[in-house]
Amino acid sequence: SQKIEQNSEALNIQEGKTATLTCNYTNYSPAYLQWYRQDPGRGPVFLLLIRENEKEKRKERLKVTFDTTLKQSLFHITASQPADSATYLCALDSNDYKLSFGAGTTVTVRA
Amino acid sequence: DTEVTQTPKHLVMGMTNKKSLKCEQHMGHRAMYWYKQKAKKPPELMFVYSYEKLSINESVPSRFSPECPNSSLLNLHLHALQPEDSALYLCASSQARTGSHNEQFFGPGTRLTVL
């Protein structure tokens, strides 16, 4: 059966450090992988999308990698700030309107 | 306007009530979605409308009835719900690119409590 795993439920880091989140999947062949941020009681907000033939994508302090051989995406927040504290969701996009979300990793950045 | 709006923000209803959730977007998106999200869980897709036609129903119980009156509006009609239906209901919209990616824009959600 299809499965999406985000490596840890919670990640606590010091301000200024890099947070690295992992998204692994099995029995999927996504054409794209998307990352969203969700704050408590709010809807997810789209951050980045990476295509299956792209190895890396950057946007400001965010970087995403996508390895279809390992079936894994890494999401990095560099120079983290307390305002980056949120839950981050990976989502597999198979071109058919369906997004399959991982359970999310809650990041807490300590000042 | 890059917002998806949802009303009401909070809703408390009894198991015999009938109520509706509303969603609106003015980004020209032709795909609209309903998701259900329980605490500490990811959003679960319920329905997808593409060009105002229902294209995906993820085997949702008939007590949930979606409606897409036009390209900007999406409703979710609720009737005879159960306490386990209490959740955050999220609406989203996206472009309707066939065979390509469709990043989704989410509304703030309606927090539903069924007593």
CSV table of C-alpha atoms in Angstrom, one decimal:
chain,number,residue,atom,x,y,z
A,1,SER,CA,0.0,0.0,0.0
A,2,GLN,CA,1.0,3.6,-0.5
A,3,LYS,CA,2.8,5.2,2.4
A,4,ILE,CA,4.3,8.7,3.2
A,5,GLU,CA,6.5,9.2,6.2
A,6,GLN,CA,7.9,12.4,7.6
A,7,ASN,CA,10.9,11.5,9.7
A,8,SER,CA,9.8,13.0,13.0
A,9,GLU,CA,6.8,14.4,14.6
A,10,ALA,CA,8.7,17.2,16.2
A,11,LEU,CA,11.9,19.1,15.7
A,12,ASN,CA,13.4,21.6,18.2
A,13,ILE,CA,16.3,23.8,17.0
A,14,GLN,CA,18.1,26.9,18.1
A,15,GLU,CA,17.6,30.1,16.2
A,16,GLY,CA,20.1,30.6,13.4
A,17,LYS,CA,20.6,26.8,12.9
A,18,THR,CA,19.4,24.8,9.9
A,19,ALA,CA,16.3,22.6,10.2
A,20,THR,CA,16.3,19.6,8.0
A,21,LEU,CA,13.0,17.6,7.5
A,22,THR,CA,12.7,14.3,5.7
A,23,CYS,CA,9.8,13.0,3.6
A,24,ASN,CA,10.0,9.3,2.5
A,25,TYR,CA,7.4,7.5,0.4
A,26,THR,CA,6.8,4.0,-0.9
A,27,ASN,CA,4.6,2.6,-3.6
A,28,TYR,CA,4.2,6.1,-5.3
A,29,SER,CA,5.4,7.5,-8.5
A,30,PRO,CA,4.8,11.2,-7.9
A,31,ALA,CA,5.5,13.6,-10.7
A,32,TYR,CA,5.9,16.5,-8.2
A,33,LEU,CA,6.4,16.9,-4.5
A,34,GLN,CA,5.0,19.9,-2.7
A,35,TRP,CA,5.8,21.4,0.7
A,36,TYR,CA,3.3,23.3,2.8
A,37,ARG,CA,3.4,25.2,6.1
A,38,GLN,CA,0.5,25.0,8.6
A,39,ASP,CA,0.1,27.1,11.6
A,40,PRO,CA,-2.3,26.0,14.4
A,41,GLY,CA,-5.9,26.3,13.5
A,42,ARG,CA,-5.1,27.6,10.0
A,43,GLY,CA,-5.1,26.1,6.5
A,44,PRO,CA,-1.8,24.9,4.9
A,45,VAL,CA,0.2,27.5,2.9
A,46,PHE,CA,2.0,26.4,-0.2
A,47,LEU,CA,5.8,26.9,0.0
A,48,LEU,CA,7.6,25.1,-2.7
A,49,LEU,CA,7.1,22.5,-5.5
A,50,ILE,CA,9.8,20.3,-7.0
A,51,ARG,CA,9.5,18.2,-10.2
A,52,GLU,CA,10.7,14.6,-10.4
A,53,ASN,CA,13.5,15.6,-12.8
A,54,GLU,CA,14.7,18.4,-10.6
A,55,LYS,CA,17.3,17.7,-7.9
A,56,GLU,CA,17.1,20.9,-5.9
A,57,LYS,CA,14.9,24.0,-5.6
A,58,ARG,CA,15.4,27.1,-3.5
A,59,LYS,CA,13.3,30.0,-2.3
A,60,GLU,CA,14.8,32.5,0.0
A,61,ARG,CA,15.9,30.5,3.1
A,62,LEU,CA,14.2,27.3,2.0
A,63,LYS,CA,15.7,24.5,0.0
A,64,VAL,CA,14.1,21.3,-1.2
A,65,THR,CA,15.7,18.3,-2.7
A,66,PHE,CA,14.0,15.3,-4.4
A,67,ASP,CA,15.6,11.9,-5.0
A,68,THR,CA,13.3,9.6,-6.9
A,69,THR,CA,15.7,6.7,-6.6
A,70,LEU,CA,15.8,7.0,-2.8
A,71,LYS,CA,12.1,8.0,-2.8
A,72,GLN,CA,12.9,10.9,-0.5
A,73,SER,CA,12.7,14.6,-0.3
A,74,LEU,CA,14.6,16.8,2.2
A,75,PHE,CA,13.4,20.2,3.2
A,76,HIS,CA,15.9,22.7,4.7
A,77,ILE,CA,15.2,25.9,6.6
A,78,THR,CA,18.5,27.8,6.9
A,79,ALA,CA,19.2,30.6,9.4
A,80,SER,CA,16.0,29.6,11.2
A,81,GLN,CA,13.9,32.1,13.1
A,82,PRO,CA,11.2,31.8,15.8
A,83,ALA,CA,8.7,32.9,13.1
A,84,ASP,CA,9.5,29.6,11.2
A,85,SER,CA,7.9,27.6,14.0
A,86,ALA,CA,5.0,25.7,12.5
A,87,THR,CA,4.1,22.3,11.1
A,88,TYR,CA,5.5,21.4,7.7
A,89,LEU,CA,3.7,19.0,5.5
A,90,CYS,CA,5.0,17.2,2.4
A,91,ALA,CA,2.5,16.3,-0.3
A,92,LEU,CA,2.9,14.0,-3.2
A,93,ASP,CA,1.3,15.2,-6.4
A,94,SER,CA,0.6,12.6,-9.1
A,95,ASN,CA,-1.0,15.0,-11.7
A,96,ASP,CA,-4.5,13.9,-10.9
A,97,TYR,CA,-5.7,16.7,-8.5
A,98,LYS,CA,-5.0,14.5,-5.5
A,99,LEU,CA,-2.4,15.5,-3.0
A,100,SER,CA,-1.4,12.9,-0.6
A,101,PHE,CA,-0.1,14.5,2.6
A,102,GLY,CA,2.4,13.2,5.1
A,103,ALA,CA,1.6,13.5,8.8
A,104,GLY,CA,3.8,16.6,9.2
A,105,THR,CA,6.8,17.7,11.3
A,106,THR,CA,6.3,20.4,13.9
A,107,VAL,CA,9.3,22.7,14.0
A,108,THR,CA,10.0,24.8,17.1
A,109,VAL,CA,12.7,27.4,16.8
A,110,ARG,CA,14.1,28.6,20.2
A,111,ALA,CA,15.3,32.2,20.5
B,1,ASP,CA,-7.1,38.7,-4.6
B,2,THR,CA,-5.1,35.6,-3.6
B,3,GLU,CA,-7.4,34.5,-0.8
B,4,VAL,CA,-9.7,31.7,-0.2
B,5,THR,CA,-12.4,32.6,2.3
B,6,GLN,CA,-14.5,30.3,4.3
B,7,THR,CA,-17.6,30.9,6.5
B,8,PRO,CA,-18.4,30.3,9.2
B,9,LYS,CA,-15.1,30.2,11.2
B,10,HIS,CA,-16.7,28.0,13.9
B,11,LEU,CA,-19.9,25.9,13.8
B,12,VAL,CA,-21.6,23.9,16.5
B,13,MET,CA,-24.4,21.7,15.4
B,14,GLY,CA,-26.6,18.9,16.8
B,15,MET,CA,-26.8,15.5,15.1
B,16,THR,CA,-30.3,16.3,13.7
B,17,ASN,CA,-29.4,19.7,12.3
B,18,LYS,CA,-28.8,20.8,8.7
B,19,LYS,CA,-26.1,23.3,8.0
B,20,SER,CA,-23.8,24.5,5.2
B,21,LEU,CA,-20.2,25.5,4.9
B,22,LYS,CA,-19.2,28.1,2.3
B,23,CYS,CA,-16.0,28.7,0.4
B,24,GLU,CA,-15.2,31.5,-2.1
B,25,GLN,CA,-12.2,32.3,-4.3
B,26,HIS,CA,-11.6,35.0,-6.9
B,27,MET,CA,-8.3,33.8,-8.3
B,28,GLY,CA,-9.9,32.3,-11.4
B,29,HIS,CA,-9.1,28.8,-10.3
B,30,ARG,CA,-11.2,26.1,-11.9
B,31,ALA,CA,-10.5,23.3,-9.4
B,32,MET,CA,-11.9,23.4,-5.8
B,33,TYR,CA,-11.5,21.0,-3.0
B,34,TRP,CA,-12.9,20.0,0.4
B,35,TYR,CA,-10.7,18.4,3.0
B,36,LYS,CA,-11.3,17.2,6.5
B,37,GLN,CA,-8.5,17.5,9.1
B,38,LYS,CA,-8.5,16.0,12.6
B,39,ALA,CA,-6.2,17.2,15.3
B,40,LYS,CA,-2.5,16.3,14.7
B,41,LYS,CA,-3.4,14.6,11.4
B,42,PRO,CA,-2.8,15.6,7.8
B,43,PRO,CA,-5.7,16.9,5.6
B,44,GLU,CA,-7.8,14.2,4.1
B,45,LEU,CA,-9.3,14.8,0.7
B,46,MET,CA,-13.1,14.6,0.5
B,47,PHE,CA,-14.2,16.0,-2.8
B,48,VAL,CA,-12.7,17.7,-5.9
B,49,TYR,CA,-14.6,19.9,-8.4
B,50,SER,CA,-13.1,20.6,-11.7
B,51,TYR,CA,-14.8,23.1,-14.0
B,52,GLU,CA,-17.8,23.0,-11.7
B,53,LYS,CA,-18.2,19.3,-12.1
B,54,LEU,CA,-17.6,16.8,-9.3
B,55,SER,CA,-14.6,14.8,-10.4
B,56,ILE,CA,-13.5,13.1,-7.2
B,57,ASN,CA,-15.5,11.7,-4.3
B,58,GLU,CA,-13.3,9.9,-1.9
B,59,SER,CA,-16.1,7.6,-0.7
B,60,VAL,CA,-17.4,10.2,1.6
B,61,PRO,CA,-20.7,9.4,3.5
B,62,SER,CA,-23.8,10.8,2.0
B,63,ARG,CA,-24.4,13.0,5.0
B,64,PHE,CA,-21.9,15.3,3.4
B,65,SER,CA,-23.2,16.8,0.2
B,66,PRO,CA,-21.0,19.1,-1.9
B,67,GLU,CA,-22.2,21.7,-4.3
B,68,CYS,CA,-20.4,24.0,-6.8
B,69,PRO,CA,-22.9,26.7,-7.9
B,70,ASN,CA,-20.3,28.6,-10.0
B,71,SER,CA,-16.6,28.8,-10.6
B,72,SER,CA,-16.0,30.9,-7.5
B,73,LEU,CA,-18.1,29.2,-4.9
B,74,LEU,CA,-18.1,25.9,-3.2
B,75,ASN,CA,-20.5,24.7,-0.6
B,76,LEU,CA,-20.6,21.7,1.7
B,77,HIS,CA,-24.1,20.7,3.0
B,78,LEU,CA,-24.2,18.8,6.3
B,79,HIS,CA,-27.0,16.7,7.5
B,80,ALA,CA,-27.4,14.1,10.3
B,81,LEU,CA,-23.7,14.3,11.2
B,82,GLN,CA,-22.1,12.2,13.9
B,83,PRO,CA,-19.8,13.4,16.8
B,84,GLU,CA,-16.8,11.8,15.0
B,85,ASP,CA,-17.3,14.2,12.1
B,86,SER,CA,-16.1,17.0,14.4
B,87,ALA,CA,-13.0,18.4,12.7
B,88,LEU,CA,-11.5,21.3,10.8
B,89,TYR,CA,-13.0,21.5,7.3
B,90,LEU,CA,-10.7,23.1,4.8
B,91,CYS,CA,-11.5,24.4,1.3
B,92,ALA,CA,-8.8,24.8,-1.3
B,93,SER,CA,-8.5,25.9,-4.9
B,94,SER,CA,-6.0,25.5,-7.7
B,95,GLN,CA,-5.6,25.9,-11.4
B,96,ALA,CA,-7.0,22.9,-13.2
B,97,ARG,CA,-4.0,21.9,-15.3
B,98,THR,CA,-4.5,18.4,-16.6
B,99,GLY,CA,-1.4,16.3,-16.5
B,100,SER,CA,0.5,18.9,-14.6
B,101,HIS,CA,1.1,20.2,-11.1
B,102,ASN,CA,-1.6,22.1,-9.2
B,103,GLU,CA,-0.4,23.8,-6.0
B,104,GLN,CA,-3.3,24.4,-3.8
B,105,PHE,CA,-4.4,27.6,-2.0
B,106,PHE,CA,-6.2,26.8,1.3
B,107,GLY,CA,-8.8,28.8,3.2
B,108,PRO,CA,-8.5,29.2,7.0
B,109,GLY,CA,-11.0,26.4,7.6
B,110,THR,CA,-14.3,26.0,9.5
B,111,ARG,CA,-14.0,24.4,12.9
B,112,LEU,CA,-17.0,22.1,13.2
B,113,THR,CA,-18.2,20.5,16.5
B,114,VAL,CA,-21.0,18.0,16.4
B,115,LEU,CA,-22.8,17.5,19.7
